[in-house]
mmCIF file of C-alpha atoms (C1' of nucleotides) in Angstrom:
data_model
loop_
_atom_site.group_PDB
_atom_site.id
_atom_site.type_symbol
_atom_site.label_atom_id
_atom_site.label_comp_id
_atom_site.label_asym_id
_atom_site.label_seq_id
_atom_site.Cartn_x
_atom_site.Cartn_y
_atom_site.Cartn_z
ATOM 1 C CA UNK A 1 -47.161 4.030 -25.562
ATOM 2 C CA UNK A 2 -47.871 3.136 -21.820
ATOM 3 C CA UNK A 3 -48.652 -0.062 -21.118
ATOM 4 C CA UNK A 4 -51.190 -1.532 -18.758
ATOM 5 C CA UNK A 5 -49.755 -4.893 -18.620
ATOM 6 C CA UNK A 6 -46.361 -3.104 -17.405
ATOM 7 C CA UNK A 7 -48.166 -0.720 -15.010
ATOM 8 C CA UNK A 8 -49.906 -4.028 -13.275
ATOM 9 C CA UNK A 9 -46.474 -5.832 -12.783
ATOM 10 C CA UNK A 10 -44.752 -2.633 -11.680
ATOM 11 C CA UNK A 11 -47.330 -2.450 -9.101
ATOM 12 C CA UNK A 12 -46.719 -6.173 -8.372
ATOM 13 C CA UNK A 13 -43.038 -6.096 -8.438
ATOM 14 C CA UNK A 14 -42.617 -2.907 -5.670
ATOM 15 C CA UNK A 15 -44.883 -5.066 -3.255
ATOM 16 C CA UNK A 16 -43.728 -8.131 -3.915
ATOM 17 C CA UNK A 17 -40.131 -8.529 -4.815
ATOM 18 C CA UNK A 18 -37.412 -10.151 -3.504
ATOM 19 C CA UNK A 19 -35.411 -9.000 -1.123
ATOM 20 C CA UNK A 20 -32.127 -9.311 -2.981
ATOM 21 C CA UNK A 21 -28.772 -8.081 -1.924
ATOM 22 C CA UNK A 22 -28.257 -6.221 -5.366
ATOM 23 C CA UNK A 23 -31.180 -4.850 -5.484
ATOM 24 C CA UNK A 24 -30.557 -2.573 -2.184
ATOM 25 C CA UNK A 25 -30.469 1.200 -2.737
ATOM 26 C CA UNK A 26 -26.818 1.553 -2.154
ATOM 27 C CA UNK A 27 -25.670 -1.326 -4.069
ATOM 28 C CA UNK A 28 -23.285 0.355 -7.092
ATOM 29 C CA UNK A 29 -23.434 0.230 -11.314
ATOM 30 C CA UNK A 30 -20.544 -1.868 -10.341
ATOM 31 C CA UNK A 31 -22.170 -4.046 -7.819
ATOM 32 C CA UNK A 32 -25.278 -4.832 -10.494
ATOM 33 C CA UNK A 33 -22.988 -5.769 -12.844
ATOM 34 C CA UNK A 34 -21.176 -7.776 -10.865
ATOM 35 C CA UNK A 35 -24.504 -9.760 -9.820
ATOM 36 C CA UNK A 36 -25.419 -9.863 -13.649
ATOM 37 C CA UNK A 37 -22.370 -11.789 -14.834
ATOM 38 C CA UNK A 38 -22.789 -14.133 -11.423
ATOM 39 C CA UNK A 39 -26.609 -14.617 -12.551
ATOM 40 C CA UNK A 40 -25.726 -15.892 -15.921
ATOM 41 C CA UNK A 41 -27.042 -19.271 -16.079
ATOM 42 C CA UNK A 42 -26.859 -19.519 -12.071
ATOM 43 C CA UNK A 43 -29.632 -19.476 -9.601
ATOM 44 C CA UNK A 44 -29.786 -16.697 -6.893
ATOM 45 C CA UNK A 45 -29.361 -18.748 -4.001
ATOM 46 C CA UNK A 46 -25.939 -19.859 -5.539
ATOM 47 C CA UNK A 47 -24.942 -16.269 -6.284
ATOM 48 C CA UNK A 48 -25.570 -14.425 -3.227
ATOM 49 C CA UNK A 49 -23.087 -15.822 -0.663
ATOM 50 C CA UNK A 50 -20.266 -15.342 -3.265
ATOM 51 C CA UNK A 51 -21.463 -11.898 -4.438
ATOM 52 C CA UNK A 52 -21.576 -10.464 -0.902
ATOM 53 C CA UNK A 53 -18.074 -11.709 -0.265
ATOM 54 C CA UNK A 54 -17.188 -10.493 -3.823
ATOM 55 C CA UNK A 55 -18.702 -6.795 -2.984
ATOM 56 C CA UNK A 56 -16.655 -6.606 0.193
ATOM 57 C CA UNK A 57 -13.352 -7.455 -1.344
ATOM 58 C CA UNK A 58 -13.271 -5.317 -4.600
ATOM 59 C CA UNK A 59 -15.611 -2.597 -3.617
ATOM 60 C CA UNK A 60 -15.133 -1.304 -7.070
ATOM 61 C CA UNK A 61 -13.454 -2.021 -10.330
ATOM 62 C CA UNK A 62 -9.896 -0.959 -10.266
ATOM 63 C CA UNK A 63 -9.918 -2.516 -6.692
ATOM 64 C CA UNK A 64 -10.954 -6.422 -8.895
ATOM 65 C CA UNK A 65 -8.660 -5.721 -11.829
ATOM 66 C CA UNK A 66 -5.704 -5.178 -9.226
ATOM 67 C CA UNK A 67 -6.262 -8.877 -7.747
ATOM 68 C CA UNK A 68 -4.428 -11.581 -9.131
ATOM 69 C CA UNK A 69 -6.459 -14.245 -11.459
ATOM 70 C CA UNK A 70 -6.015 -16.903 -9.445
ATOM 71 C CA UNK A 71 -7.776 -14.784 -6.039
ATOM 72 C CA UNK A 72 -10.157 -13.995 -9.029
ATOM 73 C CA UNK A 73 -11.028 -17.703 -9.970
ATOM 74 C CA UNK A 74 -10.493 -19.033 -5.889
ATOM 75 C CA UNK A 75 -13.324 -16.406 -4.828
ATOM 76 C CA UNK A 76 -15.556 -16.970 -8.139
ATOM 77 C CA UNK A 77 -15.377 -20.980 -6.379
ATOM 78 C CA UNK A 78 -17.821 -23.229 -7.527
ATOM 79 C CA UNK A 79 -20.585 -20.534 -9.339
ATOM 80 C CA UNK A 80 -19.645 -22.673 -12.676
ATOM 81 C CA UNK A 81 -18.693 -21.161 -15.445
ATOM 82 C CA UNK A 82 -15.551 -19.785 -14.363
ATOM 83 C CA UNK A 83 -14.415 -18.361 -17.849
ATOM 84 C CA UNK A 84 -16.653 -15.534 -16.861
ATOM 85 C CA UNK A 85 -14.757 -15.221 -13.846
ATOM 86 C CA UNK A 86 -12.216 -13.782 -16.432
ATOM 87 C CA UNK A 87 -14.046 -11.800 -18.231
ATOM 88 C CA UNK A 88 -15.207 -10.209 -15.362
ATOM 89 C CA UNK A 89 -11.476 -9.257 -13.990
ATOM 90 C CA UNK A 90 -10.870 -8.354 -17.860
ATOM 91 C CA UNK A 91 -13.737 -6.012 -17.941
ATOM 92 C CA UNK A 92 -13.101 -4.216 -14.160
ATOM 93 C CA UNK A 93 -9.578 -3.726 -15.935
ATOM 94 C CA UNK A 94 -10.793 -2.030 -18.846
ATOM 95 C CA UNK A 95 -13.594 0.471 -16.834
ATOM 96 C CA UNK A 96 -10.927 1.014 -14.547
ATOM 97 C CA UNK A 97 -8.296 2.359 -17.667
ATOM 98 C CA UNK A 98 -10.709 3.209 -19.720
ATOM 99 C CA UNK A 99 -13.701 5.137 -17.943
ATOM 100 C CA UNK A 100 -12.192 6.370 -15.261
ATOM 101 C CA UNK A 101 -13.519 3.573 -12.476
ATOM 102 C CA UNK A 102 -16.960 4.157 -13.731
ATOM 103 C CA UNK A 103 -19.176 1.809 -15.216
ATOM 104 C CA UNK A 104 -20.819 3.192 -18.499
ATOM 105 C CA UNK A 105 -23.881 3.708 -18.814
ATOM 106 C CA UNK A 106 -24.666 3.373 -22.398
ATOM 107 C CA UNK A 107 -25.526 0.224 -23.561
ATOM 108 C CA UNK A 108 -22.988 0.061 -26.869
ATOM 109 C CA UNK A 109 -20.271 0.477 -24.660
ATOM 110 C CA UNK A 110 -20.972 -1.731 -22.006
ATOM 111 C CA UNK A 111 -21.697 -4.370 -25.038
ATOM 112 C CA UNK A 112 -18.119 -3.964 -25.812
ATOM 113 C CA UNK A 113 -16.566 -5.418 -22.982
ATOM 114 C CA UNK A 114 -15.856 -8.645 -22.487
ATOM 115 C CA UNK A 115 -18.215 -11.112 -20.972
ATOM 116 C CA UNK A 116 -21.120 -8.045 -21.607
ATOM 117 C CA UNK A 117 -24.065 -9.582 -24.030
ATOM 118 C CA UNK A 118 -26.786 -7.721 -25.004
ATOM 119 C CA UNK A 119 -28.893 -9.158 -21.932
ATOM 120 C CA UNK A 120 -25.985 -7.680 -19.537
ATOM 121 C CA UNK A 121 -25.890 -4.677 -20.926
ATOM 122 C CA UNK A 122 -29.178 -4.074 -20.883
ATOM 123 C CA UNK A 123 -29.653 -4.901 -17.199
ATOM 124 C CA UNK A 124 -26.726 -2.609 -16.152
ATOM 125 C CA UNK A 125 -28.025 0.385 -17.829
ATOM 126 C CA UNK A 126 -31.779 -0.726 -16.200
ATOM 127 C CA UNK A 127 -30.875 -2.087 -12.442
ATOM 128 C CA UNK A 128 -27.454 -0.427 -12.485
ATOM 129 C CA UNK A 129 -28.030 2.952 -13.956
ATOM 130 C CA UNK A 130 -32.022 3.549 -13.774
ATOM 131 C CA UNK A 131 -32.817 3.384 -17.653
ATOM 132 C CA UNK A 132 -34.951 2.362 -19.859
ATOM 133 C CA UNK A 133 -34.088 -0.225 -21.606
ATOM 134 C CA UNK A 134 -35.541 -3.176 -22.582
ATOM 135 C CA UNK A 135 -34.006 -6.560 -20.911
ATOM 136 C CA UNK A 136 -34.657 -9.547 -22.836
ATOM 137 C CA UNK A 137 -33.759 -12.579 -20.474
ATOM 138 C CA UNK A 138 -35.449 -16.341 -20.446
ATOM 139 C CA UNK A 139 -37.919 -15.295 -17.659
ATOM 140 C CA UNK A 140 -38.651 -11.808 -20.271
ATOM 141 C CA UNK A 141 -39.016 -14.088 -23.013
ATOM 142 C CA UNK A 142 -41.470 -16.624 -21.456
ATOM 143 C CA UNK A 143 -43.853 -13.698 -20.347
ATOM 144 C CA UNK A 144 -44.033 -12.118 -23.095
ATOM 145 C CA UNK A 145 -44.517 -15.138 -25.128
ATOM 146 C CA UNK A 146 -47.560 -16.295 -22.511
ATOM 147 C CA UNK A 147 -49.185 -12.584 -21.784
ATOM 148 C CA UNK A 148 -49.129 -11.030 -24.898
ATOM 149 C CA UNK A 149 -48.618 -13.872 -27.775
ATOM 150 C CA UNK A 150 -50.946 -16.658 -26.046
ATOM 151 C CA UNK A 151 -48.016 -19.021 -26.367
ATOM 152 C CA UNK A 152 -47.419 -21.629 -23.463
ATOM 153 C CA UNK A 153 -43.099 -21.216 -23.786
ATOM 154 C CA UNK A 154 -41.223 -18.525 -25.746
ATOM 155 C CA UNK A 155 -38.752 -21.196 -28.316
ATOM 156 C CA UNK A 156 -36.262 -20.707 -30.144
ATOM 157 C CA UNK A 157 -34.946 -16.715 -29.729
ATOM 158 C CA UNK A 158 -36.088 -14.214 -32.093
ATOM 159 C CA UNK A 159 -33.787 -11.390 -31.053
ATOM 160 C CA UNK A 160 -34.784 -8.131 -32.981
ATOM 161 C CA UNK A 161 -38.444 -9.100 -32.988
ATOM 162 C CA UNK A 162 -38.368 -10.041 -28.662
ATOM 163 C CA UNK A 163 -36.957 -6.502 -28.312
ATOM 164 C CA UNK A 164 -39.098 -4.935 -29.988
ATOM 165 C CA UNK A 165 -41.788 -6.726 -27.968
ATOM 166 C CA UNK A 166 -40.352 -5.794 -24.929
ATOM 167 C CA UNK A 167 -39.295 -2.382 -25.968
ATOM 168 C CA UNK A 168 -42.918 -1.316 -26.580
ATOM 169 C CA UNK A 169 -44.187 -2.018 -23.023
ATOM 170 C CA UNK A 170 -42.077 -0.250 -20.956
ATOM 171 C CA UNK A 171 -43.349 2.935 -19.644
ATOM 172 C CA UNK A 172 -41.798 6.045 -21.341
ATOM 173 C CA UNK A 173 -40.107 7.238 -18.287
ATOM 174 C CA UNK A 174 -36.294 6.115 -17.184
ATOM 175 C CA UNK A 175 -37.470 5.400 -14.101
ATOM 176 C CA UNK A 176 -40.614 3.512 -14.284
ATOM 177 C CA UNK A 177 -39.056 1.628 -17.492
ATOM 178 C CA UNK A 178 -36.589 -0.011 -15.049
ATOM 179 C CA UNK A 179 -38.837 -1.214 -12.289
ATOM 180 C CA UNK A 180 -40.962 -2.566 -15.273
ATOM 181 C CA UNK A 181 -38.213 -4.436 -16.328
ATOM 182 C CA UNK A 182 -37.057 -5.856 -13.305
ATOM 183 C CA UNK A 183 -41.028 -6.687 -12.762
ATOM 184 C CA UNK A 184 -40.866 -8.239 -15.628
ATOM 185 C CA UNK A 185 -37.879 -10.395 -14.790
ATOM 186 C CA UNK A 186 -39.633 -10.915 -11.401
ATOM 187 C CA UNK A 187 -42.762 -12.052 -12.345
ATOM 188 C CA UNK A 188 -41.047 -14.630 -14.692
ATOM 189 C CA UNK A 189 -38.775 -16.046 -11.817
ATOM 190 C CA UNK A 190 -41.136 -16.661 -9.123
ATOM 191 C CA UNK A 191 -44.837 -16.900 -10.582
ATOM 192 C CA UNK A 192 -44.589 -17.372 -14.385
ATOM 193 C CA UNK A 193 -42.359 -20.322 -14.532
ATOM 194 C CA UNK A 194 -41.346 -22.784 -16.819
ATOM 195 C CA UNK A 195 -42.663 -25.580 -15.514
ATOM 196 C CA UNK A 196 -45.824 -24.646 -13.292
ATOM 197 C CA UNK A 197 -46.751 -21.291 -13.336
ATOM 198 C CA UNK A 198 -48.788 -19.988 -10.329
ATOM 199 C CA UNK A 199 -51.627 -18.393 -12.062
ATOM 200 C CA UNK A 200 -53.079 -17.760 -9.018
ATOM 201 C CA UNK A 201 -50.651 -15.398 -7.932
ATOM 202 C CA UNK A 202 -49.983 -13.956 -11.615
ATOM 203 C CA UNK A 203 -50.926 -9.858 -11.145
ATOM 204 C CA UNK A 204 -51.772 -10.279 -15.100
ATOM 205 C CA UNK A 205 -53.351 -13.278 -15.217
ATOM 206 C CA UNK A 206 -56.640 -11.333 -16.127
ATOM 207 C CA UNK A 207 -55.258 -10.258 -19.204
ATOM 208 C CA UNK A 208 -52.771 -12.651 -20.074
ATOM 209 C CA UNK A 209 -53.918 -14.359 -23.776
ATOM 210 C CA UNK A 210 -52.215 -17.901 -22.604
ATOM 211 C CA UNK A 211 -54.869 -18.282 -19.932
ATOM 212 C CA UNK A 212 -57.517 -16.656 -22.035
ATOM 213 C CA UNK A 213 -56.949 -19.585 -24.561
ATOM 214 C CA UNK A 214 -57.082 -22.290 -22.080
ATOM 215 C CA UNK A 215 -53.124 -22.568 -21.351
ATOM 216 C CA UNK A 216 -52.498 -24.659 -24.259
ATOM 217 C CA UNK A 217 -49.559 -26.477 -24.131
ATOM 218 C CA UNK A 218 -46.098 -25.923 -25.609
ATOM 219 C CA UNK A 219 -45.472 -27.377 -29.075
ATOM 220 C CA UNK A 220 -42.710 -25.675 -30.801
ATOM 221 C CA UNK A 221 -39.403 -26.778 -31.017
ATOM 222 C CA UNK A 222 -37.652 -27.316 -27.465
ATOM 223 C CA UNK A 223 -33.576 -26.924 -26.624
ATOM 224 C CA UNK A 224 -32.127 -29.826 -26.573
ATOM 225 C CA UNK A 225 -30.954 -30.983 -23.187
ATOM 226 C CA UNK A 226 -27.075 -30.627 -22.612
ATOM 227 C CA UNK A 227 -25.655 -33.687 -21.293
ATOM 228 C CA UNK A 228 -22.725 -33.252 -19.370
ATOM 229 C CA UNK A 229 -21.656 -36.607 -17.570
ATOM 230 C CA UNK A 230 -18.472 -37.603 -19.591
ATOM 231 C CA UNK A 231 -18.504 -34.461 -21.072
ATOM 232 C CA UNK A 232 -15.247 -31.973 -21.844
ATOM 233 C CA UNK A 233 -17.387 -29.770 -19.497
ATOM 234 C CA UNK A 234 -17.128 -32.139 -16.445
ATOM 235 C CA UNK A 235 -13.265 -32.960 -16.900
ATOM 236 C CA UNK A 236 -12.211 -29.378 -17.518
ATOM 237 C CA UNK A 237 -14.035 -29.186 -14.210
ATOM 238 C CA UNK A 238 -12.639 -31.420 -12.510
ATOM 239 C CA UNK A 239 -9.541 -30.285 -13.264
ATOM 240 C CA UNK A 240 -10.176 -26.674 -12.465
ATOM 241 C CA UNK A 241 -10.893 -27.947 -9.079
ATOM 242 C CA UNK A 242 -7.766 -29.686 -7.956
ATOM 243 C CA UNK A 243 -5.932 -26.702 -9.407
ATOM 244 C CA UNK A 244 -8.445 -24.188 -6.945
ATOM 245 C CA UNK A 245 -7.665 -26.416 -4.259
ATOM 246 C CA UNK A 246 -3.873 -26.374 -4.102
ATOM 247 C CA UNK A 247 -1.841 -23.199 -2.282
ATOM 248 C CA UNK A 248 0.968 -24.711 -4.802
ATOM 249 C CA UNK A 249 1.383 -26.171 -8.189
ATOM 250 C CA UNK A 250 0.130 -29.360 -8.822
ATOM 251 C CA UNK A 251 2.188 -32.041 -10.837
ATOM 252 C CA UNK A 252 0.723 -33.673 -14.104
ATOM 253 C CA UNK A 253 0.546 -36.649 -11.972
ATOM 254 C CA UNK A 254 -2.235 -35.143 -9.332
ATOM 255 C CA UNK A 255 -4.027 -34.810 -12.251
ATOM 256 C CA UNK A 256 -4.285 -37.800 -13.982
ATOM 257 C CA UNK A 257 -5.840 -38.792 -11.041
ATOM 258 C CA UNK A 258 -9.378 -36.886 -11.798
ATOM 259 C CA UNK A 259 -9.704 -38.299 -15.088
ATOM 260 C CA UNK A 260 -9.076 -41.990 -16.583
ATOM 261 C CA UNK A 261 -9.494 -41.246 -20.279
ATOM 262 C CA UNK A 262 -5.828 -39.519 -20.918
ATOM 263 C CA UNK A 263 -6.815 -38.219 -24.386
ATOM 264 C CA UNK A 264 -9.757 -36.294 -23.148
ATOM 265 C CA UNK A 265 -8.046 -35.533 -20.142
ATOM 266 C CA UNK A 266 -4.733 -34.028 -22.131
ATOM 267 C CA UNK A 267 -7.303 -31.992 -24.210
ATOM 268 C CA UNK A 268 -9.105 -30.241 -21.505
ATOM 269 C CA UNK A 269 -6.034 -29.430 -19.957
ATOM 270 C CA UNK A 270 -5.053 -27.758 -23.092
ATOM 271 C CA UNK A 271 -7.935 -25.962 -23.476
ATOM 272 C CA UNK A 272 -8.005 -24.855 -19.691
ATOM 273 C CA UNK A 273 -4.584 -22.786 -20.817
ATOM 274 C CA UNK A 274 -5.805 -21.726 -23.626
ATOM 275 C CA UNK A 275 -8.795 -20.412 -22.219
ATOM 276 C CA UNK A 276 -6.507 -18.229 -19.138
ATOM 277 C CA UNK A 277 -7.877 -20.391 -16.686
ATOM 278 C CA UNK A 278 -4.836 -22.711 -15.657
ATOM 279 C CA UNK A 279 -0.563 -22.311 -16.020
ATOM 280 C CA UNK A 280 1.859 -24.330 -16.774
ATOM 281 C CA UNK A 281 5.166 -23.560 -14.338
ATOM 282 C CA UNK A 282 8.899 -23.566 -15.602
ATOM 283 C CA UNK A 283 9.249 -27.246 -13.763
ATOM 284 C CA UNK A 284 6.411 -28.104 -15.935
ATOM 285 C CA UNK A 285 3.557 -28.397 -12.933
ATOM 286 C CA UNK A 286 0.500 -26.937 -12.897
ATOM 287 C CA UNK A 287 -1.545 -24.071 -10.857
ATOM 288 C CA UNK A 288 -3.765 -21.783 -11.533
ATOM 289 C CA UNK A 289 -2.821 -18.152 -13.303
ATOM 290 C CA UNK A 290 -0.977 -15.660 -11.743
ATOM 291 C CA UNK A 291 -0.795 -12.071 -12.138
ATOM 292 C CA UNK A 292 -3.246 -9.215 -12.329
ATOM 293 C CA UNK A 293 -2.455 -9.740 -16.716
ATOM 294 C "C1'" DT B 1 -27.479 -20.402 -35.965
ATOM 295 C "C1'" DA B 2 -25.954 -24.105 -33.134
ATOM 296 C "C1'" DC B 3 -22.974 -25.445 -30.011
ATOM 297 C "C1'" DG B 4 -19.749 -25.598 -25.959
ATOM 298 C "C1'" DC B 5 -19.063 -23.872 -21.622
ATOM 299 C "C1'" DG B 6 -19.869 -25.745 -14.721
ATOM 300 C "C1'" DT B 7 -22.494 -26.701 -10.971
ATOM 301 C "C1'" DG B 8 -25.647 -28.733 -7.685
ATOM 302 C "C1'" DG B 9 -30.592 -28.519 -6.279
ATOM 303 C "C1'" DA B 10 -35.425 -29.812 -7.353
ATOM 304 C "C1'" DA B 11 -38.963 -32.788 -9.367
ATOM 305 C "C1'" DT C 1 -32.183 -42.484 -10.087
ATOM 306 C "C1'" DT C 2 -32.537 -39.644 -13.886
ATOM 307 C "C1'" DT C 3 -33.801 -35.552 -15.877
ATOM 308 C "C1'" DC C 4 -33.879 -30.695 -16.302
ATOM 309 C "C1'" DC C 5 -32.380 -27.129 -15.631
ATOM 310 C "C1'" DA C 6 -30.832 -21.218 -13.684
ATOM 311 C "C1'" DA C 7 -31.045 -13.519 -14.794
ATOM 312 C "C1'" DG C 8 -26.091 -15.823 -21.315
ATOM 313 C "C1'" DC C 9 -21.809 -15.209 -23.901
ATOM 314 C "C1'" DG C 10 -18.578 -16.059 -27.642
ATOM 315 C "C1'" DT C 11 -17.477 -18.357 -31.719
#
DNA sequence: TACGCGTGGAA
DNA sequence: TTTCCAAGCGT
């Protein structure tokens, strides 16, 4: 069922986009998914530096899962969120073992690696591979919520149902499906934004049922805010970054000094090795892990 | 489903 | 200064 809605931001999207290093013709299955996992809750500006670096050192996946973790979490630096950073080297090891240095295609298996959601895997098989498949991401969600369901924000995630929405206006082709979907994506970054939307520029805005009902405002239920001064998140953090920072093991000592509540302190530590992100040597310092597994 | 998980720039 | 995030994932 073609869409008109699609067609219009398709149109949009090839004259306007952004000129994003991932987003270049030669840029590899690998290289999108690469920029995918870097994109997760990160702006672009943050993510390009690093994933141009990234791209240059570990061309491809067997070339990543070959790199020790700590050159893994030292080059992933400060993009935040460095557990993906993990699953990233865990899931170059597995296409490299498993698929023959190739990243898949379909979206079930791509869902089955680590650090791959259905958002991910959806926007490899799209951006990566030239599919169609629908990619449901905040920006998606907030469109579609505005254009087609007159709503002024998307709440609380209704995942079958926001596929389905998506799903049924993409153009039938592979091919036209994906630059819909990265329209899409597009149009919710730079025009149809959270908090003031540039109708003015909005290639829709002439059928878009928000604006036809006056832009009413927002009243469902909204996220709640995640603090993070004091938080588990800010010490583990903290943490992670004199451990980054040292060529060497660090004593417990060097890091006491980050952190002045010792219980929460002792905890995040703890979780840090759990989590793969930090060692504990045979002298009983501290560094970050070693090895390619 | 709700929550925890990093970071630093913009309003 | 404080608030609010920015292309989610795993449990």
């Amino acid at each position: 069922m073609p869409s008109l809605l699609a067609d219009e931001i398709s149109v949009w999207f090839r004259a306007e986009a952004r000129d994003l290093p991932w987003r270049h013709p030669e840029t590899t299955p690998w290289g999108v998914m690469v920029s995918e996992f870097m994109l997760q809750q990160t702006p672009v500006a943050r993510v390009e530096p690093i994933w141009t670096d990234w791209m240059a050192r570990w061309p491809m996946p067997s070339a990543l899962a070959a790199a020790p973790r700590a050159d893994v979490l030292r080059a992933w630096g400060k993009l935040g969120y460095p557990r993906r950073a993990i699953r990233l080297h865990d899931a170059a090891a597995a296409i490299a073992s498993e698929y023959g240095d190739q990243v898949p295609s379909d979206v079930e298996t791509l869902e089955a690696l680590p650090g791959v959601g259905s958002y991910t895997a959806r926007a490899v098989a799209a951006f990566g591979h030239g599919l169609r498949a629908a990619v449901v991401d905040t920006n998606v969600r907030r469109v579609v919520a505005r254009a087609v369901h007159g709503a002024g924000d998307a709440g609380p995630a209704r995942t079958r149902a926001d596929l389905a929405d998506v799903d049924a206006l993409l153009p039938n082709s592979d091919a036209e499906a994906a630059v819909a979907s990265a329209g899409l994506m597009e149009l919710g970054a730079v025009v149809c934004t959270a908090r003031a939307p540039r109708c003015g520029l909005c290639p829709v805005s002439a059928r878009c049922t928000w604006v036809a009902a006056g832009r009413p405002e927002y009243t469902g239920p909204r996220k709640p805010v995640q603090g993070f001064a004091g938080t588990d998140r800010q010490v583990r953090g903290k943490l992670l970054d004199v451990l980054r920072g040292s060529p060497h093991p660090v004593p417990r000592t060097a890091l006491d000094a980050v952190w002045s509540d010792a219980g929460q302190r002792d905890r995040c530590l703890d979780s840090l090795l759990v989590d793969g992100l930090a060692e504990q040597t045979d002298d009983g310092r501290f560094a970050l892990p070693t090895g390619p597994a």
